[in-house]
PDB file of C-alpha atoms in Angstrom:
ATOM      1  CA  MET A   1      73.384 -97.052 -13.112  1.00  0.00           C
ATOM      2  CA  ILE A   2      73.859 -93.816 -10.713  1.00  0.00           C
ATOM      3  CA  GLU A   3      77.174 -92.216  -9.644  1.00  0.00           C
ATOM      4  CA  VAL A   4      76.966 -89.145  -7.473  1.00  0.00           C
ATOM      5  CA  LYS A   5      80.019 -87.400  -6.075  1.00  0.00           C
ATOM      6  CA  ASN A   6      80.298 -84.220  -3.904  1.00  0.00           C
ATOM      7  CA  LEU A   7      76.838 -83.191  -5.211  1.00  0.00           C
ATOM      8  CA  THR A   8      76.095 -79.745  -4.033  1.00  0.00           C
ATOM      9  CA  PHE A   9      73.168 -77.608  -4.490  1.00  0.00           C
ATOM     10  CA  SER A  10      71.897 -73.492  -3.574  1.00  0.00           C
ATOM     11  CA  TYR A  11      68.695 -72.034  -3.776  1.00  0.00           C
ATOM     12  CA  GLY A  12      70.469 -68.932  -3.199  1.00  0.00           C
ATOM     13  CA  LYS A  13      73.044 -67.294  -1.339  1.00  0.00           C
ATOM     14  CA  ASP A  14      71.630 -68.434   2.196  1.00  0.00           C
ATOM     15  CA  ARG A  15      69.683 -71.801   1.496  1.00  0.00           C
ATOM     16  CA  GLN A  16      72.065 -74.513   0.691  1.00  0.00           C
ATOM     17  CA  ALA A  17      70.047 -77.687   0.112  1.00  0.00           C
ATOM     18  CA  LEU A  18      72.948 -80.062  -0.224  1.00  0.00           C
ATOM     19  CA  HIS A  19      76.208 -80.288   0.917  1.00  0.00           C
ATOM     20  CA  GLY A  20      78.424 -82.982  -1.039  1.00  0.00           C
ATOM     21  CA  LEU A  21      76.437 -86.156  -1.332  1.00  0.00           C
ATOM     22  CA  ASN A  22      78.378 -89.250  -2.288  1.00  0.00           C
ATOM     23  CA  PHE A  23      76.717 -92.636  -3.479  1.00  0.00           C
ATOM     24  CA  MET A  24      76.105 -95.135  -5.915  1.00  0.00           C
ATOM     25  CA  VAL A  25      73.324 -97.284  -7.295  1.00  0.00           C
ATOM     26  CA  GLY A  26      73.964-100.243  -8.976  1.00  0.00           C
ATOM     27  CA  ASP A  27      72.054-101.969 -12.075  1.00  0.00           C
ATOM     28  CA  GLY A  28      69.187-103.505 -10.985  1.00  0.00           C
ATOM     29  CA  GLU A  29      69.198-102.362  -7.163  1.00  0.00           C
ATOM     30  CA  ILE A  30      66.302-100.835  -5.298  1.00  0.00           C
ATOM     31  CA  PHE A  31      67.744 -97.959  -3.403  1.00  0.00           C
ATOM     32  CA  GLY A  32      65.772 -95.786  -0.665  1.00  0.00           C
ATOM     33  CA  PHE A  33      66.660 -92.701  -0.053  1.00  0.00           C
ATOM     34  CA  LEU A  34      64.624 -91.935   2.979  1.00  0.00           C
ATOM     35  CA  GLY A  35      64.446 -88.229   5.255  1.00  0.00           C
ATOM     36  CA  PRO A  36      62.292 -85.660   6.922  1.00  0.00           C
ATOM     37  CA  ASN A  37      60.431 -83.176   5.067  1.00  0.00           C
ATOM     38  CA  GLY A  38      63.114 -80.592   3.934  1.00  0.00           C
ATOM     39  CA  SER A  39      65.870 -82.682   4.351  1.00  0.00           C
ATOM     40  CA  GLY A  40      67.174 -82.383   0.260  1.00  0.00           C
ATOM     41  CA  LYS A  41      65.725 -85.680  -1.062  1.00  0.00           C
ATOM     42  CA  SER A  42      63.483 -84.289  -3.542  1.00  0.00           C
ATOM     43  CA  THR A  43      66.182 -81.933  -4.260  1.00  0.00           C
ATOM     44  CA  THR A  44      68.445 -84.612  -5.058  1.00  0.00           C
ATOM     45  CA  GLN A  45      65.731 -86.856  -7.244  1.00  0.00           C
ATOM     46  CA  LYS A  46      65.155 -83.515  -9.392  1.00  0.00           C
ATOM     47  CA  ILE A  47      68.818 -83.087 -10.194  1.00  0.00           C
ATOM     48  CA  LEU A  48      68.783 -87.034 -11.187  1.00  0.00           C
ATOM     49  CA  THR A  49      65.873 -86.988 -13.158  1.00  0.00           C
ATOM     50  CA  GLY A  50      67.496 -84.060 -15.086  1.00  0.00           C
ATOM     51  CA  ILE A  51      64.339 -81.494 -13.942  1.00  0.00           C
ATOM     52  CA  LEU A  52      66.884 -79.189 -11.721  1.00  0.00           C
ATOM     53  CA  LYS A  53      70.073 -77.605 -13.293  1.00  0.00           C
ATOM     54  CA  GLY A  54      72.892 -75.645 -11.628  1.00  0.00           C
ATOM     55  CA  HIS A  55      74.563 -78.332  -9.108  1.00  0.00           C
ATOM     56  CA  GLY A  56      77.663 -78.354  -8.302  1.00  0.00           C
ATOM     57  CA  GLY A  57      79.831 -81.765  -8.143  1.00  0.00           C
ATOM     58  CA  TYR A  58      79.379 -84.765 -10.735  1.00  0.00           C
ATOM     59  CA  VAL A  59      76.325 -86.830 -11.114  1.00  0.00           C
ATOM     60  CA  SER A  60      76.426 -89.602 -14.086  1.00  0.00           C
ATOM     61  CA  VAL A  61      73.157 -91.798 -15.085  1.00  0.00           C
ATOM     62  CA  PHE A  62      73.865 -94.621 -17.508  1.00  0.00           C
ATOM     63  CA  GLY A  63      77.462 -93.641 -17.192  1.00  0.00           C
ATOM     64  CA  GLN A  64      76.295 -90.196 -18.674  1.00  0.00           C
ATOM     65  CA  ASP A  65      76.823 -86.787 -17.283  1.00  0.00           C
ATOM     66  CA  ILE A  66      73.490 -85.785 -16.283  1.00  0.00           C
ATOM     67  CA  SER A  67      74.451 -81.757 -16.822  1.00  0.00           C
ATOM     68  CA  THR A  68      75.453 -82.333 -20.580  1.00  0.00           C
ATOM     69  CA  VAL A  69      73.061 -84.847 -21.425  1.00  0.00           C
ATOM     70  CA  HIS A  70      69.510 -83.668 -22.927  1.00  0.00           C
ATOM     71  CA  THR A  71      68.578 -86.309 -25.549  1.00  0.00           C
ATOM     72  CA  LYS A  72      65.490 -87.648 -26.264  1.00  0.00           C
ATOM     73  CA  ASP A  73      66.902 -91.518 -25.940  1.00  0.00           C
ATOM     74  CA  PHE A  74      68.439 -90.617 -22.917  1.00  0.00           C
ATOM     75  CA  PHE A  75      65.062 -89.261 -20.624  1.00  0.00           C
ATOM     76  CA  GLY A  76      63.437 -92.437 -22.385  1.00  0.00           C
ATOM     77  CA  LYS A  77      65.019 -94.398 -20.776  1.00  0.00           C
ATOM     78  CA  ILE A  78      63.317 -93.432 -17.209  1.00  0.00           C
ATOM     79  CA  GLY A  79      59.836 -93.761 -15.627  1.00  0.00           C
ATOM     80  CA  VAL A  80      58.783 -91.397 -12.507  1.00  0.00           C
ATOM     81  CA  LEU A  81      56.290 -91.674 -10.233  1.00  0.00           C
ATOM     82  CA  PHE A  82      55.542 -88.350  -8.802  1.00  0.00           C
ATOM     83  CA  GLU A  83      54.626 -87.864  -5.199  1.00  0.00           C
ATOM     84  CA  PHE A  84      51.482 -85.873  -6.409  1.00  0.00           C
ATOM     85  CA  PRO A  85      49.758 -87.543  -9.376  1.00  0.00           C
ATOM     86  CA  TYR A  86      50.675 -85.370 -12.744  1.00  0.00           C
ATOM     87  CA  LEU A  87      47.827 -86.487 -14.678  1.00  0.00           C
ATOM     88  CA  TYR A  88      45.093 -84.858 -16.672  1.00  0.00           C
ATOM     89  CA  ALA A  89      42.125 -84.279 -14.642  1.00  0.00           C
ATOM     90  CA  ASN A  90      39.826 -84.358 -17.537  1.00  0.00           C
ATOM     91  CA  LEU A  91      40.841 -87.319 -19.754  1.00  0.00           C
ATOM     92  CA  SER A  92      40.169 -90.684 -18.612  1.00  0.00           C
ATOM     93  CA  ALA A  93      42.982 -93.133 -17.434  1.00  0.00           C
ATOM     94  CA  ILE A  94      43.054 -94.842 -20.910  1.00  0.00           C
ATOM     95  CA  ASP A  95      43.684 -91.317 -22.922  1.00  0.00           C
ATOM     96  CA  ASN A  96      46.415 -90.214 -20.203  1.00  0.00           C
ATOM     97  CA  LEU A  97      47.953 -93.334 -20.717  1.00  0.00           C
ATOM     98  CA  LYS A  98      47.762 -92.878 -24.608  1.00  0.00           C
ATOM     99  CA  TYR A  99      48.979 -89.516 -24.399  1.00  0.00           C
ATOM    100  CA  PHE A 100      52.008 -90.247 -22.383  1.00  0.00           C
ATOM    101  CA  ALA A 101      52.681 -93.548 -24.787  1.00  0.00           C
ATOM    102  CA  SER A 102      52.574 -91.116 -27.783  1.00  0.00           C
ATOM    103  CA  PHE A 103      55.923 -89.444 -26.335  1.00  0.00           C
ATOM    104  CA  TYR A 104      58.156 -93.406 -26.878  1.00  0.00           C
ATOM    105  CA  PRO A 105      58.269 -95.171 -29.774  1.00  0.00           C
ATOM    106  CA  ALA A 106      55.882 -97.636 -30.405  1.00  0.00           C
ATOM    107  CA  ASN A 107      58.055-100.790 -29.542  1.00  0.00           C
ATOM    108  CA  GLN A 108      59.322 -99.417 -26.512  1.00  0.00           C
ATOM    109  CA  CYS A 109      55.416 -99.113 -24.948  1.00  0.00           C
ATOM    110  CA  ARG A 110      53.801-101.580 -22.847  1.00  0.00           C
ATOM    111  CA  ASP A 111      49.952-102.635 -23.261  1.00  0.00           C
ATOM    112  CA  ILE A 112      48.004 -99.941 -21.594  1.00  0.00           C
ATOM    113  CA  GLY A 113      45.076-102.631 -20.906  1.00  0.00           C
ATOM    114  CA  GLU A 114      47.775-105.289 -19.573  1.00  0.00           C
ATOM    115  CA  ILE A 115      49.150-102.511 -17.226  1.00  0.00           C
ATOM    116  CA  LEU A 116      45.739-101.365 -15.631  1.00  0.00           C
ATOM    117  CA  GLU A 117      44.723-104.905 -14.998  1.00  0.00           C
ATOM    118  CA  LYS A 118      47.863-106.002 -13.284  1.00  0.00           C
ATOM    119  CA  LEU A 119      47.628-102.779 -10.584  1.00  0.00           C
ATOM    120  CA  GLU A 120      43.922-103.933 -10.658  1.00  0.00           C
ATOM    121  CA  PHE A 121      42.581-101.089 -11.878  1.00  0.00           C
ATOM    122  CA  LYS A 122      38.944-100.869 -11.773  1.00  0.00           C
ATOM    123  CA  THR A 123      37.501-101.380 -15.346  1.00  0.00           C
ATOM    124  CA  ASP A 124      34.187 -99.404 -15.168  1.00  0.00           C
ATOM    125  CA  TYR A 125      36.389 -96.465 -14.348  1.00  0.00           C
ATOM    126  CA  LEU A 126      38.827 -96.873 -17.563  1.00  0.00           C
ATOM    127  CA  LYS A 127      36.727 -94.231 -19.530  1.00  0.00           C
ATOM    128  CA  LYS A 128      35.575 -91.991 -16.799  1.00  0.00           C
ATOM    129  CA  PRO A 129      37.718 -89.099 -16.036  1.00  0.00           C
ATOM    130  CA  VAL A 130      40.583 -88.503 -13.631  1.00  0.00           C
ATOM    131  CA  SER A 131      38.433 -86.178 -11.740  1.00  0.00           C
ATOM    132  CA  SER A 132      36.302 -88.682 -10.789  1.00  0.00           C
ATOM    133  CA  TYR A 133      38.915 -91.559  -9.028  1.00  0.00           C
ATOM    134  CA  SER A 134      39.855 -92.029  -5.472  1.00  0.00           C
ATOM    135  CA  LYS A 135      43.409 -91.170  -4.239  1.00  0.00           C
ATOM    136  CA  GLY A 136      43.961 -94.892  -4.790  1.00  0.00           C
ATOM    137  CA  MET A 137      42.739 -94.791  -8.005  1.00  0.00           C
ATOM    138  CA  ARG A 138      44.840 -91.651  -9.013  1.00  0.00           C
ATOM    139  CA  GLN A 139      47.818 -93.372  -7.782  1.00  0.00           C
ATOM    140  CA  ARG A 140      47.147 -96.732  -9.641  1.00  0.00           C
ATOM    141  CA  VAL A 141      47.121 -94.619 -13.122  1.00  0.00           C
ATOM    142  CA  SER A 142      50.548 -92.967 -12.188  1.00  0.00           C
ATOM    143  CA  MET A 143      52.298 -96.136 -11.551  1.00  0.00           C
ATOM    144  CA  ALA A 144      50.753 -97.170 -15.082  1.00  0.00           C
ATOM    145  CA  ARG A 145      52.441 -93.912 -16.318  1.00  0.00           C
ATOM    146  CA  ALA A 146      55.819 -94.289 -15.022  1.00  0.00           C
ATOM    147  CA  LEU A 147      55.773 -98.096 -16.369  1.00  0.00           C
ATOM    148  CA  VAL A 148      54.423 -97.755 -19.697  1.00  0.00           C
ATOM    149  CA  SER A 149      57.503 -96.789 -21.214  1.00  0.00           C
ATOM    150  CA  SER A 150      59.267 -99.979 -19.976  1.00  0.00           C
ATOM    151  CA  PRO A 151      62.148 -97.893 -18.222  1.00  0.00           C
ATOM    152  CA  ARG A 152      65.399 -99.221 -17.490  1.00  0.00           C
ATOM    153  CA  LEU A 153      65.637 -96.637 -14.671  1.00  0.00           C
ATOM    154  CA  LEU A 154      62.432 -95.712 -12.116  1.00  0.00           C
ATOM    155  CA  PHE A 155      62.051 -93.107  -9.604  1.00  0.00           C
ATOM    156  CA  LEU A 156      59.441 -93.622  -7.325  1.00  0.00           C
ATOM    157  CA  ASP A 157      58.160 -91.085  -4.848  1.00  0.00           C
ATOM    158  CA  GLU A 158      55.938 -92.135  -1.971  1.00  0.00           C
ATOM    159  CA  PRO A 159      54.550 -94.862  -4.040  1.00  0.00           C
ATOM    160  CA  THR A 160      51.969 -96.483  -1.920  1.00  0.00           C
ATOM    161  CA  SER A 161      50.628 -93.167  -0.716  1.00  0.00           C
ATOM    162  CA  GLY A 162      46.896 -93.384  -0.914  1.00  0.00           C
ATOM    163  CA  LEU A 163      46.624 -97.326  -0.953  1.00  0.00           C
ATOM    164  CA  ASP A 164      44.644 -99.094   1.347  1.00  0.00           C
ATOM    165  CA  PRO A 165      47.181-102.252   2.802  1.00  0.00           C
ATOM    166  CA  SER A 166      46.283-104.678  -0.042  1.00  0.00           C
ATOM    167  CA  GLY A 167      47.130-101.826  -2.524  1.00  0.00           C
ATOM    168  CA  ALA A 168      50.277-101.542  -1.004  1.00  0.00           C
ATOM    169  CA  VAL A 169      50.901-104.987  -1.052  1.00  0.00           C
ATOM    170  CA  LEU A 170      50.047-105.059  -5.022  1.00  0.00           C
ATOM    171  CA  PHE A 171      52.457-102.075  -5.277  1.00  0.00           C
ATOM    172  CA  ARG A 172      55.454-103.612  -3.340  1.00  0.00           C
ATOM    173  CA  ARG A 173      54.927-106.908  -5.589  1.00  0.00           C
ATOM    174  CA  ILE A 174      54.881-105.108  -9.348  1.00  0.00           C
ATOM    175  CA  ILE A 175      57.875-103.046  -7.881  1.00  0.00           C
ATOM    176  CA  GLU A 176      59.764-106.339  -7.049  1.00  0.00           C
ATOM    177  CA  GLU A 177      58.407-107.437 -10.696  1.00  0.00           C
ATOM    178  CA  GLU A 178      60.828-104.663 -12.254  1.00  0.00           C
ATOM    179  CA  ARG A 179      63.589-105.135 -10.314  1.00  0.00           C
ATOM    180  CA  ARG A 180      63.735-109.261 -11.593  1.00  0.00           C
ATOM    181  CA  LYS A 181      63.798-107.823 -14.761  1.00  0.00           C
ATOM    182  CA  GLY A 182      66.476-105.511 -14.338  1.00  0.00           C
ATOM    183  CA  THR A 183      65.275-102.278 -13.962  1.00  0.00           C
ATOM    184  CA  THR A 184      67.102-100.060 -11.033  1.00  0.00           C
ATOM    185  CA  VAL A 185      64.727 -97.986  -8.758  1.00  0.00           C
ATOM    186  CA  PHE A 186      65.311 -94.927  -7.013  1.00  0.00           C
ATOM    187  CA  LEU A 187      62.907 -95.170  -4.349  1.00  0.00           C
ATOM    188  CA  THR A 188      61.936 -92.085  -1.688  1.00  0.00           C
ATOM    189  CA  THR A 189      59.235 -92.680   0.964  1.00  0.00           C
ATOM    190  CA  HIS A 190      58.265 -91.883   4.600  1.00  0.00           C
ATOM    191  CA  ASN A 191      56.976 -95.577   4.460  1.00  0.00           C
ATOM    192  CA  MET A 192      59.579 -97.029   6.408  1.00  0.00           C
ATOM    193  CA  LEU A 193      57.856-100.719   5.581  1.00  0.00           C
ATOM    194  CA  ASP A 194      57.746-100.282   2.396  1.00  0.00           C
ATOM    195  CA  ALA A 195      61.728 -99.299   2.092  1.00  0.00           C
ATOM    196  CA  ASP A 196      62.399-102.007   4.755  1.00  0.00           C
ATOM    197  CA  LEU A 197      60.836-104.776   2.628  1.00  0.00           C
ATOM    198  CA  LEU A 198      61.981-102.985  -1.148  1.00  0.00           C
ATOM    199  CA  CYS A 199      65.316-101.831  -0.629  1.00  0.00           C
ATOM    200  CA  ASP A 200      68.737-103.502  -1.254  1.00  0.00           C
ATOM    201  CA  ARG A 201      70.143-100.441   0.605  1.00  0.00           C
ATOM    202  CA  VAL A 202      69.431 -97.011   2.246  1.00  0.00           C
ATOM    203  CA  ALA A 203      70.544 -93.963   2.447  1.00  0.00           C
ATOM    204  CA  PHE A 204      69.511 -91.605   5.268  1.00  0.00           C
ATOM    205  CA  ILE A 205      69.657 -88.106   4.496  1.00  0.00           C
ATOM    206  CA  SER A 206      69.168 -84.679   6.991  1.00  0.00           C
ATOM    207  CA  ASP A 207      69.441 -81.297   6.131  1.00  0.00           C
ATOM    208  CA  GLY A 208      71.341 -82.306   2.814  1.00  0.00           C
ATOM    209  CA  THR A 209      74.134 -84.199   4.291  1.00  0.00           C
ATOM    210  CA  ILE A 210      74.000 -87.980   3.620  1.00  0.00           C
ATOM    211  CA  VAL A 211      74.102 -89.575   7.595  1.00  0.00           C
ATOM    212  CA  ALA A 212      74.257 -92.956   7.148  1.00  0.00           C
ATOM    213  CA  LEU A 213      73.870 -95.487   3.957  1.00  0.00           C
ATOM    214  CA  ASP A 214      74.023 -99.611   4.347  1.00  0.00           C
ATOM    215  CA  THR A 215      71.341-102.445   3.966  1.00  0.00           C
ATOM    216  CA  PRO A 216      68.488-102.185   6.129  1.00  0.00           C
ATOM    217  CA  ASN A 217      69.724-105.104   8.195  1.00  0.00           C
ATOM    218  CA  ARG A 218      72.624-104.189   8.488  1.00  0.00           C
ATOM    219  CA  LEU A 219      71.796-100.710   9.865  1.00  0.00           C
ATOM    220  CA  LYS A 220      69.530-103.024  12.375  1.00  0.00           C
ATOM    221  CA  GLU A 221      71.856-105.429  13.541  1.00  0.00           C
ATOM    222  CA  GLN A 222      74.656-102.970  14.181  1.00  0.00           C
ATOM    223  CA  ASN A 223      72.567-101.190  16.401  1.00  0.00           C
ATOM    224  CA  SER A 224      70.822-104.001  18.152  1.00  0.00           C
ATOM    225  CA  ASN A 225      71.152-105.054  21.695  1.00  0.00           C
ATOM    226  CA  HIS A 226      71.131-108.492  20.628  1.00  0.00           C
ATOM    227  CA  CYS A 227      68.566-109.601  22.721  1.00  0.00           C
ATOM    228  CA  ILE A 228      65.109-111.913  22.829  1.00  0.00           C
ATOM    229  CA  LYS A 229      62.179-111.084  24.605  1.00  0.00           C
ATOM    230  CA  ILE A 230      60.657-114.650  25.469  1.00  0.00           C
ATOM    231  CA  VAL A 231      57.125-114.674  26.797  1.00  0.00           C
ATOM    232  CA  TYR A 232      56.451-117.923  28.728  1.00  0.00           C
ATOM    233  CA  GLN A 233      53.488-119.531  30.984  1.00  0.00           C
ATOM    234  CA  TYR A 234      54.773-120.731  34.535  1.00  0.00           C
ATOM    235  CA  GLN A 235      52.611-122.006  36.881  1.00  0.00           C
ATOM    236  CA  GLY A 236      49.186-120.622  35.793  1.00  0.00           C
ATOM    237  CA  ARG A 237      50.739-116.624  35.136  1.00  0.00           C
ATOM    238  CA  ARG A 238      51.927-115.387  31.854  1.00  0.00           C
ATOM    239  CA  GLU A 239      55.229-113.902  32.282  1.00  0.00           C
ATOM    240  CA  GLU A 240      58.058-112.174  30.315  1.00  0.00           C
ATOM    241  CA  LYS A 241      61.958-112.218  30.743  1.00  0.00           C
ATOM    242  CA  THR A 242      64.782-110.659  28.243  1.00  0.00           C
ATOM    243  CA  ILE A 243      67.853-112.488  27.824  1.00  0.00           C
ATOM    244  CA  GLU A 244      70.868-112.321  25.841  1.00  0.00           C
ATOM    245  CA  ALA A 245      70.871-113.868  22.339  1.00  0.00           C
ATOM    246  CA  SER A 246      73.680-115.735  23.019  1.00  0.00           C
ATOM    247  CA  ALA A 247      72.495-117.239  26.408  1.00  0.00           C
ATOM    248  CA  LEU A 248      69.795-119.385  24.037  1.00  0.00           C
ATOM    249  CA  GLN A 249      72.678-121.200  22.901  1.00  0.00           C
ATOM    250  CA  ALA A 250      73.045-122.953  26.826  1.00  0.00           C
ATOM    251  CA  GLY A 251      69.330-123.396  26.325  1.00  0.00           C
ATOM    252  CA  ILE A 252      66.540-121.899  28.197  1.00  0.00           C
ATOM    253  CA  SER A 253      67.447-121.599  32.067  1.00  0.00           C
ATOM    254  CA  PHE A 254      64.942-120.442  33.964  1.00  0.00           C
ATOM    255  CA  PRO A 255      61.681-122.410  35.067  1.00  0.00           C
ATOM    256  CA  HIS A 256      58.498-122.476  32.542  1.00  0.00           C
ATOM    257  CA  ASP A 257      55.669-124.870  31.623  1.00  0.00           C
ATOM    258  CA  GLU A 258      55.540-123.156  28.239  1.00  0.00           C
ATOM    259  CA  ILE A 259      56.828-121.060  25.839  1.00  0.00           C
ATOM    260  CA  ILE A 260      54.659-118.759  24.096  1.00  0.00           C
ATOM    261  CA  SER A 261      56.939-116.698  22.115  1.00  0.00           C
ATOM    262  CA  PHE A 262      60.262-115.054  21.129  1.00  0.00           C
ATOM    263  CA  HIS A 263      60.722-111.540  20.272  1.00  0.00           C
ATOM    264  CA  SER A 264      63.690-110.333  18.935  1.00  0.00           C
ATOM    265  CA  GLU A 265      64.423-106.955  20.317  1.00  0.00           C
ATOM    266  CA  GLU A 266      66.123-105.815  17.165  1.00  0.00           C
ATOM    267  CA  PRO A 267      65.209-102.052  16.112  1.00  0.00           C
ATOM    268  CA  THR A 268      63.309-100.861  13.562  1.00  0.00           C
ATOM    269  CA  LEU A 269      64.491 -99.033  10.777  1.00  0.00           C
ATOM    270  CA  GLU A 270      62.599 -95.906  11.678  1.00  0.00           C
ATOM    271  CA  ASP A 271      64.309 -96.158  14.960  1.00  0.00           C
ATOM    272  CA  MET A 272      67.356 -96.264  13.130  1.00  0.00           C
ATOM    273  CA  PHE A 273      66.541 -93.236  11.365  1.00  0.00           C
ATOM    274  CA  ILE A 274      65.641 -91.154  14.484  1.00  0.00           C
ATOM    275  CA  GLN A 275      69.175 -92.293  15.986  1.00  0.00           C
ATOM    276  CA  TYR A 276      71.231 -91.011  13.211  1.00  0.00           C
ATOM    277  CA  THR A 277      69.417 -87.858  12.330  1.00  0.00           C
ATOM    278  CA  GLY A 278      67.757 -87.112  15.866  1.00  0.00           C
ATOM    279  CA  ARG A 279      64.154 -86.229  13.770  1.00  0.00           C
ATOM    280  CA  GLY A 280      61.230 -88.138  13.020  1.00  0.00           C
ATOM    281  CA  LEU A 281      60.009 -88.668   9.338  1.00  0.00           C
ATOM    282  CA  SER A 282      57.409 -86.385   9.349  1.00  0.00           C
TER     283      SER A 282
END
């Protein structure tokens, strides 16, 4: 679906943003592209969506060179959810979506009402102007805009931003449904839970360079200390002990009256990001 070879980009003589990126995204894959602010992830996404020109190296989307393809059919297969909603504030959700849907063939577009219902949009705001919406409601309209054209490739930038926990769960479920339909998803986010739960693979980018690329599980397993923390009760006291996971094969050797819980000490995805880049995600 996406092939990137030796991708470079500079905003000027002394402002090189990307330093030879190499990665591929397969059909139907959810690919996470993660990095702190200023790392180059937004620049990369703008190049992949055809917004930013003048890059070096080779970028192919749908098997076509992004630097030479400018057809309506090509861009009609792409859906984008931007970090900051691009909506007309004086128009309602319905009117915004009708307007954006008009750019595509009618037989390609989904039913607007059904999409908004799936996104649990409040029906009493359907015809009110976007300027009266909360951030979470605007995010729902933005997601509907990205989905209305039935895209084969979906670019999502901070999709759960502004959503409460139940809204974030809903969005993750919808993203998974899109993948099951065969849609490829390119996800940029600071939310490590989203990345861990959704992504087949993740790339960590720092200062314009990819510093790690693998599945979330393998990144964590490769850097795990393979230890288990056991919380237990013994002689009326709550105790904790950490042992190597392999030692459990022989059973629990220390005295105890009751095992309360086992906790893997596997690192989190955010731990891995900090380890590989030396920086947090904010």
